[in-house]
Coordinates of C-alpha atoms in Angstrom, one line a residue:
M1 CA 67.2 -103.7 -13.4
S2 CA 63.9 -104.1 -15.3
L3 CA 61.3 -101.5 -15.8
S4 CA 58.7 -103.9 -14.4
S5 CA 60.3 -103.4 -11.0
E6 CA 57.5 -101.1 -9.8
P7 CA 57.6 -97.9 -11.7
D8 CA 55.7 -95.0 -10.0
S9 CA 52.2 -94.4 -11.3
A10 CA 53.1 -91.2 -13.2
E11 CA 55.9 -93.0 -15.2
Q12 CA 53.5 -95.9 -15.8
R13 CA 50.8 -93.5 -17.2
D14 CA 53.5 -91.8 -19.4
R15 CA 54.6 -95.2 -20.6
E16 CA 51.1 -96.2 -21.5
A17 CA 50.4 -92.9 -23.3
I18 CA 53.7 -93.2 -25.3
E19 CA 53.0 -96.8 -26.3
H20 CA 49.5 -95.7 -27.5
V21 CA 51.0 -92.9 -29.7
L22 CA 53.8 -95.2 -31.0
G23 CA 51.4 -98.1 -31.6
R24 CA 53.9 -100.5 -30.0
P25 CA 55.1 -101.4 -26.6
L26 CA 58.3 -99.9 -25.3
P27 CA 61.0 -102.5 -24.6
D28 CA 61.0 -104.0 -21.1
D29 CA 64.6 -105.1 -21.3
P30 CA 67.1 -104.8 -18.5
W31 CA 68.8 -101.4 -18.2
P32 CA 71.9 -101.5 -20.5
A33 CA 75.1 -101.6 -18.4
A34 CA 76.8 -99.0 -20.7
A35 CA 73.9 -96.5 -20.4
L36 CA 73.6 -93.5 -18.0
P37 CA 71.7 -94.8 -14.9
P38 CA 68.2 -93.7 -14.1
G39 CA 68.1 -90.7 -11.9
T40 CA 71.2 -89.1 -13.6
R41 CA 70.9 -85.3 -13.7
V42 CA 71.7 -84.1 -17.2
L43 CA 72.1 -80.9 -19.1
V44 CA 70.3 -81.2 -22.4
V45 CA 72.5 -79.3 -24.9
Q46 CA 72.0 -78.0 -28.4
D47 CA 73.8 -79.5 -31.5
P48 CA 76.9 -77.4 -32.4
E49 CA 76.0 -77.9 -36.1
W50 CA 72.5 -76.4 -36.1
D51 CA 69.9 -74.7 -33.9
G52 CA 68.4 -77.7 -32.2
P53 CA 67.0 -80.1 -31.4
W54 CA 65.8 -77.9 -28.5
A55 CA 65.2 -74.1 -28.4
E56 CA 67.6 -73.8 -25.5
E57 CA 69.7 -75.8 -23.1
F58 CA 68.1 -77.0 -19.9
L59 CA 68.2 -79.5 -17.0
G60 CA 66.5 -82.8 -16.6
V61 CA 66.7 -86.3 -15.2
V62 CA 67.1 -89.6 -17.0
D63 CA 63.9 -91.5 -15.9
R64 CA 62.5 -95.0 -16.1
T65 CA 59.6 -94.4 -18.6
G66 CA 61.5 -96.7 -20.9
V67 CA 64.9 -98.3 -21.0
P68 CA 67.6 -96.6 -23.1
E69 CA 67.3 -97.9 -26.7
P70 CA 70.0 -97.9 -29.3
V71 CA 69.6 -95.1 -31.8
R72 CA 68.8 -96.6 -35.1
H73 CA 69.5 -93.8 -37.6
R74 CA 72.1 -93.2 -40.3
L75 CA 73.5 -90.3 -38.2
A76 CA 73.7 -92.3 -35.0
Q77 CA 77.1 -92.4 -33.2
P78 CA 78.5 -95.9 -32.4
N79 CA 76.7 -97.4 -29.4
E80 CA 74.5 -94.3 -28.9
F81 CA 71.4 -94.6 -26.8
A82 CA 68.2 -92.6 -26.8
Y83 CA 67.1 -91.9 -23.2
W84 CA 63.8 -90.8 -21.7
V85 CA 64.4 -87.5 -19.9
A86 CA 62.0 -85.7 -17.5
F87 CA 62.6 -81.9 -17.7
D88 CA 62.9 -79.6 -14.7
E89 CA 60.6 -77.2 -16.5
P90 CA 58.5 -77.7 -19.7
Q91 CA 60.5 -77.0 -22.9
R92 CA 59.9 -76.2 -26.5
D93 CA 61.8 -77.8 -29.4
A94 CA 63.8 -75.9 -32.0
D95 CA 60.6 -75.7 -34.2
G96 CA 58.7 -74.0 -31.4
D97 CA 56.5 -77.1 -30.7
G98 CA 55.6 -78.0 -27.1
P99 CA 55.9 -77.3 -24.3
Y100 CA 57.1 -80.8 -23.4
R101 CA 57.8 -82.1 -19.9
K102 CA 59.5 -85.3 -21.1
A103 CA 61.1 -86.6 -24.3
Q104 CA 63.3 -89.3 -25.7
I105 CA 66.7 -87.7 -26.4
W106 CA 69.8 -89.0 -28.1
G107 CA 72.8 -89.5 -25.8
R108 CA 74.9 -87.0 -27.7
Y109 CA 72.6 -84.2 -26.4
L110 CA 73.0 -85.2 -22.7
K111 CA 75.8 -84.1 -20.5
P112 CA 75.8 -85.5 -16.9
V113 CA 75.7 -82.8 -14.3
P114 CA 78.1 -83.5 -11.4
S115 CA 76.3 -83.7 -8.0
S116 CA 77.3 -80.9 -5.7

């Protein structure tokens, strides 16, 4: 499943804006088989070791702005992905910045919400 398979216009505008800010294109690779699928409802949780990365826990949806990318950081967990998540309501991060309506979030902070 490739991102080029007709993203909606809002996701395409978000993608273009993010690429402009990053100064590089987002990968257009196939969706990783081991990743949460797009459309997955998630609870974004705080880190148990510190007061972040978000001011509170909240709901969102994994979206197709960009494919999940491996987290390349010394604190990354093995095979951890960073996902683009659209928030149900705008959110502030732990530093009070925002509000944001979407962000790239490490997998450790996402808990799938069972459908009812």
